[in-house]
mmCIF file of C-alpha atoms and ligand atoms in Angstrom:
data_model
loop_
_atom_site.group_PDB
_atom_site.id
_atom_site.type_symbol
_atom_site.label_atom_id
_atom_site.label_comp_id
_atom_site.label_asym_id
_atom_site.label_seq_id
_atom_site.Cartn_x
_atom_site.Cartn_y
_atom_site.Cartn_z
ATOM 1 C CA MET A 9 0.016 0.171 0.327
ATOM 2 C CA SER A 10 1.212 3.653 -1.128
ATOM 3 C CA LYS A 11 2.506 5.651 2.069
ATOM 4 C CA LEU A 12 1.568 8.571 0.628
ATOM 5 C CA THR A 13 -1.573 8.978 2.414
ATOM 6 C CA GLY A 14 -2.297 10.333 5.993
ATOM 7 C CA SER A 15 -1.820 8.689 9.116
ATOM 8 C CA LYS A 16 -4.263 6.440 10.729
ATOM 9 C CA LYS A 17 -4.728 9.125 13.635
ATOM 10 C CA ALA A 18 -5.621 11.815 11.012
ATOM 11 C CA THR A 19 -8.599 9.566 9.204
ATOM 12 C CA GLN A 20 -10.096 9.274 12.496
ATOM 13 C CA PHE A 21 -11.481 13.100 12.477
ATOM 14 C CA THR A 22 -13.102 14.878 9.955
ATOM 15 C CA GLU A 23 -12.500 18.544 8.928
ATOM 16 C CA SER A 24 -13.889 21.281 11.010
ATOM 17 C CA VAL A 25 -17.545 21.412 10.187
ATOM 18 C CA ILE A 26 -17.657 24.956 11.864
ATOM 19 C CA ARG A 27 -14.735 26.507 9.782
ATOM 20 C CA GLU A 28 -16.186 24.295 6.350
ATOM 21 C CA MET A 29 -19.388 26.427 6.771
ATOM 22 C CA THR A 30 -17.470 29.662 6.891
ATOM 23 C CA ARG A 31 -15.628 28.840 3.862
ATOM 24 C CA LEU A 32 -19.204 27.600 2.129
ATOM 25 C CA ASN A 33 -20.702 31.134 3.471
ATOM 26 C CA ALA A 34 -17.591 33.140 1.456
ATOM 27 C CA LEU A 35 -18.571 31.034 -1.729
ATOM 28 C CA TYR A 36 -21.858 31.848 -1.637
ATOM 29 C CA GLY A 37 -21.974 35.452 -0.183
ATOM 30 C CA GLY A 38 -24.248 34.563 2.753
ATOM 31 C CA VAL A 39 -24.558 35.942 6.047
ATOM 32 C CA ASN A 40 -21.877 34.245 8.456
ATOM 33 C CA LEU A 41 -23.932 33.149 11.622
ATOM 34 C CA SER A 42 -21.689 30.047 11.936
ATOM 35 C CA GLN A 43 -18.278 30.435 12.957
ATOM 36 C CA GLY A 44 -17.965 32.274 16.463
ATOM 37 C CA PHE A 45 -15.881 35.418 15.833
ATOM 38 C CA PRO A 46 -17.532 39.240 15.732
ATOM 39 C CA ASP A 47 -17.694 41.357 12.837
ATOM 40 C CA PHE A 48 -17.315 44.534 15.223
ATOM 41 C CA PRO A 49 -13.825 46.346 16.090
ATOM 42 C CA ALA A 50 -11.920 45.079 19.244
ATOM 43 C CA PRO A 51 -11.238 47.348 21.857
ATOM 44 C CA ALA A 52 -9.242 50.509 20.734
ATOM 45 C CA GLU A 53 -6.823 50.638 23.789
ATOM 46 C CA VAL A 54 -5.966 46.985 23.219
ATOM 47 C CA LYS A 55 -5.256 47.578 19.218
ATOM 48 C CA GLN A 56 -3.108 50.284 20.296
ATOM 49 C CA ALA A 57 -1.421 48.272 22.982
ATOM 50 C CA ALA A 58 -0.648 45.934 19.897
ATOM 51 C CA CYS A 59 0.794 48.654 17.467
ATOM 52 C CA ALA A 60 3.103 50.048 20.472
ATOM 53 C CA ALA A 61 4.265 46.923 21.280
ATOM 54 C CA ILE A 62 5.622 46.498 17.645
ATOM 55 C CA GLU A 63 6.434 50.123 17.129
ATOM 56 C CA ALA A 64 8.753 49.061 20.128
ATOM 57 C CA ASP A 65 10.387 46.258 18.423
ATOM 58 C CA VAL A 66 8.503 43.777 20.950
ATOM 59 C CA ASN A 67 9.360 41.156 17.519
ATOM 60 C CA GLN A 68 11.374 38.330 19.079
ATOM 61 C CA TYR A 69 10.011 35.177 20.950
ATOM 62 C CA ALA A 70 8.353 35.872 24.343
ATOM 63 C CA VAL A 71 9.355 33.232 27.307
ATOM 64 C CA THR A 72 8.347 30.156 25.815
ATOM 65 C CA TRP A 73 5.764 29.861 28.587
ATOM 66 C CA GLY A 74 4.481 33.419 28.302
ATOM 67 C CA ALA A 75 5.583 37.142 28.514
ATOM 68 C CA ARG A 76 5.999 38.042 32.228
ATOM 69 C CA PRO A 77 3.082 40.950 31.725
ATOM 70 C CA LEU A 78 0.644 38.571 30.412
ATOM 71 C CA ARG A 79 1.274 35.750 32.910
ATOM 72 C CA GLU A 80 1.274 38.324 35.653
ATOM 73 C CA ALA A 81 -2.420 39.818 34.601
ATOM 74 C CA VAL A 82 -3.752 36.419 34.278
ATOM 75 C CA ALA A 83 -2.764 35.300 37.733
ATOM 76 C CA SER A 84 -3.455 38.580 39.407
ATOM 77 C CA GLY A 85 -7.028 38.494 37.391
ATOM 78 C CA PHE A 86 -8.189 35.319 38.617
ATOM 79 C CA SER A 87 -7.362 35.784 42.043
ATOM 80 C CA ARG A 88 -8.937 38.853 42.374
ATOM 81 C CA ARG A 89 -12.241 37.686 40.550
ATOM 82 C CA TYR A 90 -12.450 34.176 42.583
ATOM 83 C CA GLY A 91 -10.250 34.970 45.655
ATOM 84 C CA LEU A 92 -7.906 32.063 44.731
ATOM 85 C CA PRO A 93 -3.980 32.440 44.816
ATOM 86 C CA VAL A 94 -2.785 31.786 41.620
ATOM 87 C CA SER A 95 1.204 31.914 40.741
ATOM 88 C CA ALA A 96 2.668 33.448 37.470
ATOM 89 C CA ASP A 97 5.437 31.688 37.470
ATOM 90 C CA GLU A 98 4.208 28.264 38.592
ATOM 91 C CA GLN A 99 0.827 27.750 37.262
ATOM 92 C CA VAL A 100 0.239 30.088 33.951
ATOM 93 C CA THR A 101 1.210 29.155 30.332
ATOM 94 C CA VAL A 102 0.361 31.174 27.361
ATOM 95 C CA CYS A 103 -0.009 29.205 24.369
ATOM 96 C CA CYS A 104 -1.442 30.211 20.603
ATOM 97 C CA GLY A 105 -5.088 30.629 21.735
ATOM 98 C CA SER A 106 -7.310 28.160 23.857
ATOM 99 C CA THR A 107 -7.355 25.934 21.309
ATOM 100 C CA GLU A 108 -3.436 25.157 21.439
ATOM 101 C CA ALA A 109 -3.989 25.498 25.473
ATOM 102 C CA MET A 110 -6.486 22.756 25.449
ATOM 103 C CA MET A 111 -4.068 20.231 22.696
ATOM 104 C CA SER A 112 -1.091 20.750 25.110
ATOM 105 C CA THR A 113 -3.006 20.391 28.058
ATOM 106 C CA MET A 114 -4.366 17.025 26.634
ATOM 107 C CA MET A 115 -1.133 15.748 25.225
ATOM 108 C CA ALA A 116 0.583 16.600 28.679
ATOM 109 C CA ILE A 117 -1.561 14.633 30.749
ATOM 110 C CA ILE A 118 -2.913 11.933 28.725
ATOM 111 C CA ASP A 119 -1.331 8.287 28.327
ATOM 112 C CA PRO A 120 -2.989 6.187 25.375
ATOM 113 C CA GLY A 121 -5.879 4.153 27.136
ATOM 114 C CA ASP A 122 -6.836 6.948 29.597
ATOM 115 C CA GLU A 123 -10.393 7.608 29.295
ATOM 116 C CA VAL A 124 -12.099 11.107 29.465
ATOM 117 C CA VAL A 125 -15.376 12.385 29.953
ATOM 118 C CA ILE A 126 -16.993 14.981 27.736
ATOM 119 C CA PHE A 127 -20.221 16.312 28.063
ATOM 120 C CA GLU A 128 -22.006 16.399 25.021
ATOM 121 C CA PRO A 129 -23.387 18.350 22.378
ATOM 122 C CA PHE A 130 -19.508 19.665 22.745
ATOM 123 C CA TYR A 131 -17.306 22.330 20.906
ATOM 124 C CA GLU A 132 -16.369 20.211 18.212
ATOM 125 C CA ASN A 133 -12.778 20.469 18.692
ATOM 126 C CA TYR A 134 -12.820 18.308 21.915
ATOM 127 C CA GLY A 135 -13.363 15.111 19.728
ATOM 128 C CA PRO A 136 -10.133 15.418 17.763
ATOM 129 C CA ASP A 137 -8.363 16.692 20.826
ATOM 130 C CA ALA A 138 -9.090 13.388 22.519
ATOM 131 C CA ILE A 139 -7.973 11.532 19.244
ATOM 132 C CA ARG A 140 -4.850 12.994 18.941
ATOM 133 C CA SER A 141 -3.714 12.630 22.836
ATOM 134 C CA GLY A 142 -4.833 8.847 22.435
ATOM 135 C CA ALA A 143 -7.671 9.343 25.095
ATOM 136 C CA THR A 144 -10.804 7.153 24.911
ATOM 137 C CA PRO A 145 -13.549 9.700 24.861
ATOM 138 C CA ARG A 146 -16.807 8.776 27.346
ATOM 139 C CA TYR A 147 -19.796 10.692 26.351
ATOM 140 C CA VAL A 148 -22.321 12.483 29.057
ATOM 141 C CA THR A 149 -25.179 13.820 27.362
ATOM 142 C CA LEU A 150 -26.861 17.428 28.212
ATOM 143 C CA HIS A 151 -30.288 17.328 27.906
ATOM 144 C CA GLU A 152 -32.746 20.177 26.423
ATOM 145 C CA PRO A 153 -34.180 22.199 26.868
ATOM 146 C CA ASP A 154 -32.130 23.026 29.672
ATOM 147 C CA TRP A 155 -28.942 20.717 28.964
ATOM 148 C CA THR A 156 -28.932 19.223 32.465
ATOM 149 C CA PHE A 157 -27.017 16.059 32.952
ATOM 150 C CA ASP A 158 -28.300 13.045 34.789
ATOM 151 C CA PRO A 159 -25.936 12.476 37.537
ATOM 152 C CA ASP A 160 -26.277 8.567 37.405
ATOM 153 C CA GLU A 161 -25.105 8.563 33.737
ATOM 154 C CA LEU A 162 -22.205 11.126 34.689
ATOM 155 C CA THR A 163 -21.473 8.875 37.805
ATOM 156 C CA ALA A 164 -21.456 5.964 35.424
ATOM 157 C CA ALA A 165 -19.088 7.242 32.803
ATOM 158 C CA PHE A 166 -16.141 7.773 35.670
ATOM 159 C CA ASN A 167 -14.094 4.493 36.753
ATOM 160 C CA ALA A 168 -10.604 3.850 37.572
ATOM 161 C CA LYS A 169 -9.509 4.770 33.967
ATOM 162 C CA THR A 170 -10.860 8.110 34.000
ATOM 163 C CA LYS A 171 -8.179 10.831 33.728
ATOM 164 C CA ALA A 172 -10.075 13.756 32.973
ATOM 165 C CA VAL A 173 -13.025 15.274 32.429
ATOM 166 C CA ILE A 174 -13.530 17.913 30.089
ATOM 167 C CA LEU A 175 -15.847 21.089 30.888
ATOM 168 C CA ASN A 176 -17.229 24.105 28.754
ATOM 169 C CA THR A 177 -19.043 26.652 31.129
ATOM 170 C CA PRO A 178 -20.193 28.875 29.708
ATOM 171 C CA ASN A 179 -21.131 26.234 27.173
ATOM 172 C CA ASN A 180 -20.873 26.575 23.284
ATOM 173 C CA PRO A 181 -23.110 25.558 21.731
ATOM 174 C CA THR A 182 -25.898 25.233 24.087
ATOM 175 C CA GLY A 183 -25.332 28.488 26.084
ATOM 176 C CA LYS A 184 -25.581 26.422 29.155
ATOM 177 C CA VAL A 185 -23.973 28.156 32.537
ATOM 178 C CA PHE A 186 -23.082 25.227 35.026
ATOM 179 C CA THR A 187 -24.394 25.945 38.341
ATOM 180 C CA ARG A 188 -22.324 25.509 41.362
ATOM 181 C CA ASP A 189 -24.469 22.169 42.276
ATOM 182 C CA GLU A 190 -23.723 20.887 38.941
ATOM 183 C CA LEU A 191 -19.859 21.215 39.160
ATOM 184 C CA GLU A 192 -20.055 20.103 43.250
ATOM 185 C CA THR A 193 -21.192 16.749 41.520
ATOM 186 C CA ILE A 194 -18.476 16.719 38.860
ATOM 187 C CA ALA A 195 -16.024 17.482 41.466
ATOM 188 C CA ALA A 196 -16.844 14.860 43.884
ATOM 189 C CA LEU A 197 -16.363 12.607 41.045
ATOM 190 C CA CYS A 198 -13.012 14.100 40.046
ATOM 191 C CA ARG A 199 -11.863 13.899 43.765
ATOM 192 C CA LYS A 200 -13.647 10.273 43.903
ATOM 193 C CA TRP A 201 -11.465 9.005 40.989
ATOM 194 C CA ASP A 202 -8.053 10.980 41.147
ATOM 195 C CA ALA A 203 -9.176 12.589 37.933
ATOM 196 C CA ILE A 204 -8.595 16.109 36.634
ATOM 197 C CA ALA A 205 -11.043 18.728 35.510
ATOM 198 C CA ILE A 206 -9.930 20.827 32.368
ATOM 199 C CA SER A 207 -12.435 23.668 32.287
ATOM 200 C CA ASP A 208 -12.537 25.580 29.136
ATOM 201 C CA GLU A 209 -13.754 29.152 30.470
ATOM 202 C CA ILE A 210 -13.389 31.115 27.222
ATOM 203 C CA TYR A 211 -17.073 32.664 27.915
ATOM 204 C CA GLU A 212 -16.612 33.364 31.500
ATOM 205 C CA HIS A 213 -17.506 37.268 30.847
ATOM 206 C CA ILE A 214 -20.281 36.581 28.484
ATOM 207 C CA ILE A 215 -23.131 35.747 30.866
ATOM 208 C CA TYR A 216 -27.049 36.790 31.166
ATOM 209 C CA ASP A 217 -29.829 37.393 33.307
ATOM 210 C CA GLY A 218 -27.644 37.291 36.334
ATOM 211 C CA HIS A 219 -26.042 33.934 36.249
ATOM 212 C CA ARG A 220 -22.884 33.995 37.738
ATOM 213 C CA HIS A 221 -19.706 31.852 36.267
ATOM 214 C CA VAL A 222 -17.948 29.649 39.067
ATOM 215 C CA PRO A 223 -14.637 27.985 37.987
ATOM 216 C CA ILE A 224 -14.088 24.755 39.156
ATOM 217 C CA ALA A 225 -11.077 25.458 40.324
ATOM 218 C CA THR A 226 -12.680 27.174 43.137
ATOM 219 C CA ILE A 227 -14.442 24.240 44.710
ATOM 220 C CA ASP A 228 -13.211 22.470 47.352
ATOM 221 C CA GLY A 229 -10.443 20.265 46.441
ATOM 222 C CA MET A 230 -10.225 21.101 43.071
ATOM 223 C CA ALA A 231 -7.395 24.079 42.765
ATOM 224 C CA ASP A 232 -4.964 20.892 42.561
ATOM 225 C CA ARG A 233 -6.725 19.117 39.665
ATOM 226 C CA THR A 234 -8.001 21.459 37.698
ATOM 227 C CA VAL A 235 -6.581 22.945 34.179
ATOM 228 C CA THR A 236 -8.361 26.132 33.598
ATOM 229 C CA ILE A 237 -8.671 27.414 29.922
ATOM 230 C CA ASN A 238 -8.931 30.714 28.519
ATOM 231 C CA GLY A 239 -7.994 33.521 26.111
ATOM 232 C CA LEU A 240 -8.197 36.659 24.531
ATOM 233 C CA SER A 241 -10.360 35.716 21.655
ATOM 234 C CA LYS A 242 -13.587 35.942 23.201
ATOM 235 C CA THR A 243 -13.460 38.422 26.142
ATOM 236 C CA TYR A 244 -11.425 41.019 23.556
ATOM 237 C CA SER A 245 -12.951 40.403 20.189
ATOM 238 C CA VAL A 246 -9.695 39.114 18.853
ATOM 239 C CA THR A 247 -10.248 35.737 17.894
ATOM 240 C CA GLY A 248 -7.349 36.113 15.192
ATOM 241 C CA TRP A 249 -4.716 36.988 17.484
ATOM 242 C CA ARG A 250 -4.201 33.529 18.636
ATOM 243 C CA VAL A 251 -3.687 34.371 22.383
ATOM 244 C CA GLY A 252 -4.975 31.888 25.378
ATOM 245 C CA TRP A 253 -3.112 30.457 28.537
ATOM 246 C CA THR A 254 -3.783 27.575 30.970
ATOM 247 C CA ILE A 255 -3.877 27.806 34.812
ATOM 248 C CA SER A 256 -2.705 24.540 36.081
ATOM 249 C CA PRO A 257 -1.395 23.072 39.422
ATOM 250 C CA PRO A 258 1.938 23.648 39.853
ATOM 251 C CA SER A 259 2.319 19.619 39.643
ATOM 252 C CA LEU A 260 1.086 19.799 35.999
ATOM 253 C CA THR A 261 2.420 23.076 34.479
ATOM 254 C CA GLY A 262 6.077 21.785 33.680
ATOM 255 C CA ALA A 263 4.634 18.548 31.637
ATOM 256 C CA ILE A 264 2.115 21.147 29.672
ATOM 257 C CA ARG A 265 4.938 24.000 29.252
ATOM 258 C CA LYS A 266 6.897 21.140 27.617
ATOM 259 C CA VAL A 267 4.358 20.196 25.364
ATOM 260 C CA HIS A 268 3.424 23.941 24.600
ATOM 261 C CA ASP A 269 7.068 24.658 23.995
ATOM 262 C CA PHE A 270 7.805 22.067 21.057
ATOM 263 C CA LEU A 271 4.389 22.343 19.581
ATOM 264 C CA THR A 272 4.486 25.964 19.147
ATOM 265 C CA VAL A 273 7.515 27.860 21.105
ATOM 266 C CA GLY A 274 5.254 30.706 21.923
ATOM 267 C CA ALA A 275 2.247 32.862 20.920
ATOM 268 C CA ALA A 276 3.173 36.229 18.887
ATOM 269 C CA ALA A 277 5.194 38.423 21.533
ATOM 270 C CA PRO A 278 3.454 41.835 20.588
ATOM 271 C CA LEU A 279 0.072 40.427 21.054
ATOM 272 C CA GLN A 280 1.107 38.962 24.558
ATOM 273 C CA GLU A 281 1.701 42.723 25.572
ATOM 274 C CA ALA A 282 -1.404 43.684 24.260
ATOM 275 C CA GLY A 283 -3.261 40.994 26.153
ATOM 276 C CA ALA A 284 -1.611 42.223 29.437
ATOM 277 C CA VAL A 285 -3.230 45.565 28.766
ATOM 278 C CA ALA A 286 -6.533 44.165 27.504
ATOM 279 C CA LEU A 287 -6.769 42.047 31.193
ATOM 280 C CA GLY A 288 -6.106 45.712 32.628
ATOM 281 C CA LEU A 289 -9.273 47.048 31.382
ATOM 282 C CA PRO A 290 -12.013 48.085 34.435
ATOM 283 C CA ASP A 291 -14.847 46.402 35.720
ATOM 284 C CA GLY A 292 -17.299 48.380 33.740
ATOM 285 C CA TYR A 293 -15.870 46.785 30.209
ATOM 286 C CA TYR A 294 -16.921 43.281 31.396
ATOM 287 C CA LEU A 295 -20.295 44.582 32.282
ATOM 288 C CA ASP A 296 -20.550 46.297 29.016
ATOM 289 C CA LEU A 297 -19.410 43.129 27.382
ATOM 290 C CA ALA A 298 -22.408 40.955 28.781
ATOM 291 C CA ALA A 299 -24.938 43.738 28.298
ATOM 292 C CA ARG A 300 -24.128 44.080 24.531
ATOM 293 C CA TYR A 301 -24.183 40.328 24.071
ATOM 294 C CA GLN A 302 -27.290 40.022 25.830
ATOM 295 C CA ARG A 303 -29.227 42.660 23.641
ATOM 296 C CA ARG A 304 -27.844 40.823 20.882
ATOM 297 C CA ARG A 305 -28.993 37.563 21.964
ATOM 298 C CA ASP A 306 -32.636 38.962 22.522
ATOM 299 C CA MET A 307 -32.816 40.406 19.420
ATOM 300 C CA LEU A 308 -31.238 37.287 17.266
ATOM 301 C CA LEU A 309 -33.884 35.191 19.525
ATOM 302 C CA GLU A 310 -36.898 37.302 18.456
ATOM 303 C CA ILE A 311 -35.731 37.268 14.968
ATOM 304 C CA LEU A 312 -35.408 33.060 14.765
ATOM 305 C CA GLU A 313 -38.478 32.635 16.614
ATOM 306 C CA ARG A 314 -40.517 34.878 14.441
ATOM 307 C CA HIS A 315 -38.994 32.761 11.582
ATOM 308 C CA HIS A 316 -40.206 29.446 13.319
ATOM 309 C CA PHE A 317 -37.297 28.085 14.722
ATOM 310 C CA THR A 318 -37.457 26.398 17.904
ATOM 311 C CA CYS A 319 -34.932 28.006 20.589
ATOM 312 C CA TYR A 320 -33.113 26.931 23.634
ATOM 313 C CA LYS A 321 -32.178 30.269 25.339
ATOM 314 C CA PRO A 322 -28.434 30.276 25.907
ATOM 315 C CA TYR A 323 -27.674 32.305 29.360
ATOM 316 C CA GLY A 324 -24.001 32.439 28.465
ATOM 317 C CA ALA A 325 -21.404 32.374 25.626
ATOM 318 C CA TYR A 326 -22.881 34.015 22.158
ATOM 319 C CA TYR A 327 -24.758 30.960 20.406
ATOM 320 C CA ILE A 328 -28.750 29.844 19.956
ATOM 321 C CA MET A 329 -29.142 26.087 19.378
ATOM 322 C CA THR A 330 -32.110 25.600 17.607
ATOM 323 C CA ASP A 331 -34.594 22.569 16.801
ATOM 324 C CA VAL A 332 -35.637 23.035 13.097
ATOM 325 C CA ARG A 333 -38.126 20.352 12.837
ATOM 326 C CA ALA A 334 -40.742 22.952 12.060
ATOM 327 C CA PHE A 335 -39.313 23.224 8.557
ATOM 328 C CA GLY A 336 -39.472 19.362 8.217
ATOM 329 C CA CYS A 337 -36.071 19.169 8.529
ATOM 330 C CA THR A 338 -34.489 15.344 9.288
ATOM 331 C CA ASN A 339 -30.881 16.468 7.969
ATOM 332 C CA ASP A 340 -29.337 18.851 9.541
ATOM 333 C CA VAL A 341 -26.451 18.996 7.149
ATOM 334 C CA GLU A 342 -28.658 19.279 4.506
ATOM 335 C CA PHE A 343 -30.753 21.740 5.991
ATOM 336 C CA ALA A 344 -27.523 23.921 6.741
ATOM 337 C CA ARG A 345 -26.348 23.548 3.203
ATOM 338 C CA TYR A 346 -29.484 24.846 1.977
ATOM 339 C CA LEU A 347 -29.597 27.718 4.305
ATOM 340 C CA VAL A 348 -26.154 28.822 3.450
ATOM 341 C CA LYS A 349 -26.881 28.243 -0.544
ATOM 342 C CA GLU A 350 -30.341 29.113 -1.099
ATOM 343 C CA VAL A 351 -31.402 31.568 1.733
ATOM 344 C CA GLY A 352 -27.908 33.357 2.272
ATOM 345 C CA VAL A 353 -27.170 32.572 6.073
ATOM 346 C CA ALA A 354 -24.351 30.169 7.461
ATOM 347 C CA THR A 355 -25.378 28.463 10.271
ATOM 348 C CA VAL A 356 -23.326 24.807 12.028
ATOM 349 C CA PRO A 357 -25.330 21.624 11.616
ATOM 350 C CA GLY A 358 -26.065 20.261 14.987
ATOM 351 C CA SER A 359 -24.726 16.718 14.437
ATOM 352 C CA SER A 360 -21.004 18.529 14.534
ATOM 353 C CA PHE A 361 -21.304 18.892 18.320
ATOM 354 C CA TYR A 362 -22.158 15.050 19.243
ATOM 355 C CA LYS A 363 -20.413 12.029 18.972
ATOM 356 C CA ASP A 364 -23.718 10.002 17.302
ATOM 357 C CA PRO A 365 -24.648 12.388 14.680
ATOM 358 C CA ALA A 366 -28.235 11.353 14.960
ATOM 359 C CA ARG A 367 -28.643 13.333 18.178
ATOM 360 C CA GLY A 368 -28.153 16.949 16.180
ATOM 361 C CA ARG A 369 -29.899 15.801 13.240
ATOM 362 C CA THR A 370 -32.910 18.431 13.857
ATOM 363 C CA LYS A 371 -30.720 21.046 15.120
ATOM 364 C CA VAL A 372 -28.612 23.752 13.782
ATOM 365 C CA ARG A 373 -26.553 26.547 15.735
ATOM 366 C CA PHE A 374 -26.616 30.225 15.051
ATOM 367 C CA CYS A 375 -23.894 32.797 16.517
ATOM 368 C CA PHE A 376 -24.768 36.272 17.430
ATOM 369 C CA CYS A 377 -21.412 38.048 17.578
ATOM 370 C CA LYS A 378 -22.311 40.339 14.991
ATOM 371 C CA ARG A 379 -23.450 43.818 14.355
ATOM 372 C CA ASP A 380 -26.813 44.763 14.395
ATOM 373 C CA GLU A 381 -26.889 45.265 11.009
ATOM 374 C CA THR A 382 -25.721 41.928 10.164
ATOM 375 C CA LEU A 383 -28.365 40.440 12.276
ATOM 376 C CA LEU A 384 -31.295 42.614 10.667
ATOM 377 C CA GLU A 385 -29.637 41.097 6.882
ATOM 378 C CA ALA A 386 -30.268 37.700 8.320
ATOM 379 C CA ASP A 387 -33.731 38.516 9.350
ATOM 380 C CA ARG A 388 -34.216 39.722 5.882
ATOM 381 C CA ARG A 389 -32.920 36.700 4.313
ATOM 382 C CA LEU A 390 -34.737 33.906 6.618
ATOM 383 C CA GLU A 391 -38.132 35.367 5.025
ATOM 384 C CA LYS A 392 -37.394 32.847 2.510
ATOM 385 C CA LEU A 393 -38.012 30.096 4.960
ATOM 386 C CA VAL A 394 -41.601 28.545 5.143
ATOM 387 C CA PRO A 395 -42.260 26.146 7.618
ATOM 388 C CA VAL A 396 -43.618 23.103 6.614
ATOM 389 C CA GLY A 397 -47.798 23.336 6.099
ATOM 390 C CA VAL A 398 -47.682 27.503 5.939
ATOM 391 C CA PRO A 399 -48.813 28.412 2.518
ATOM 392 C CA ARG A 400 -46.066 30.899 0.688
HETATM 393 C C1 LIG B 519 -15.785 26.744 23.731
HETATM 394 C C2 LIG B 519 -14.444 27.167 22.905
HETATM 395 N N1 LIG B 519 -12.908 26.765 23.294
HETATM 396 C C3 LIG B 519 -12.358 27.504 22.367
HETATM 397 C C4 LIG B 519 -12.565 28.042 21.205
HETATM 398 C C5 LIG B 519 -11.546 28.673 20.659
HETATM 399 O O1 LIG B 519 -10.681 29.770 21.267
HETATM 400 P P1 LIG B 519 -9.265 30.096 20.681
HETATM 401 O O2 LIG B 519 -9.331 31.115 19.779
HETATM 402 O O3 LIG B 519 -8.727 31.085 21.927
HETATM 403 O O4 LIG B 519 -8.312 29.145 20.530
HETATM 404 C C6 LIG B 519 -13.892 28.185 20.847
HETATM 405 C C7 LIG B 519 -14.321 29.142 19.699
HETATM 406 O O5 LIG B 519 -15.192 28.896 19.213
HETATM 407 C C8 LIG B 519 -14.835 27.929 21.859
HETATM 408 O O6 LIG B 519 -16.106 28.038 21.488
#
């Protein structure tokens, strides 16, 4: 057999459906409500700080685990908000986005045969991340409409082989914000089975209706067994900058830093300087960010419901999961392709968030990290869509 083929690992997962939808959107000139990136500007102070860093010739490799000002800002920000001491030297590693932070963490802690518990629907990277790190994923379902999990199902997913559980709160794609009680349940299982929580908190500040973000690291006995992952992408509307980080217990930091170093050496040095400035923005910035997103959420909810989508109201992050049975849809991928090609609105097919695609077959996800004009244009285009049984 020819050796001019991809590896077995690479054949075990497909191209990212989310990124594919963005490409299809460009092809058909659609309104892109698929991939979660803002179409409005980043904060002026943050952009100026990046320009100033380049002007000041911050052009060479930063320390591989991250420039000190950013690591200190990450550590002090987390300590201040949640009352948990974090050491910039021993616990913070800056990576190329939280995507790399997740991959480096998994490669640093997983051995082939280890099991990893993943809640589904899940952010689509976690599946390939598990495969690439050699983990055996064990999926636990979040049940709509409020995306709760069955504690018995979770309990049954843990065993002596469980090395880690991957958590994402506020959650993509559901908008769920895990409650303290739910986190206590997960934490108790981590303690019982000596497992690590890898907690993707990239939507930490994008949270609505008085819900509060609780980092699982702050639950009793979890600081020593949690890797918290976050980044600049969503909080400061700079998804293309590729700056993220891990906060890990000192016992795991060395392994994460080694993997990170040989994977990417480091994140963009001038953008790390700007990141330190971003993290120093006053509290009002974060309140304003959440308030603006809540308004956009309400706007898109109203649009989608008027166009006959069944919406699951999100309490955090910037996505709306919908059910599309009203349109006679039984195949989310075909429906999403129809939407982008014929209606001109790009979404993400629900099946890409599930291990078993059948579970997402009647769902599509919209994002609302967009200007009002963009959402209104989507509204106008969705007029074309007619539910079954309604005459044109
Ligand atoms: C849950 C979640 N984690 C991570 C990422 C990627 O973040 P980054 O840009 O920091 O790699 C995304 C982007 O959509 C996301 O939704």
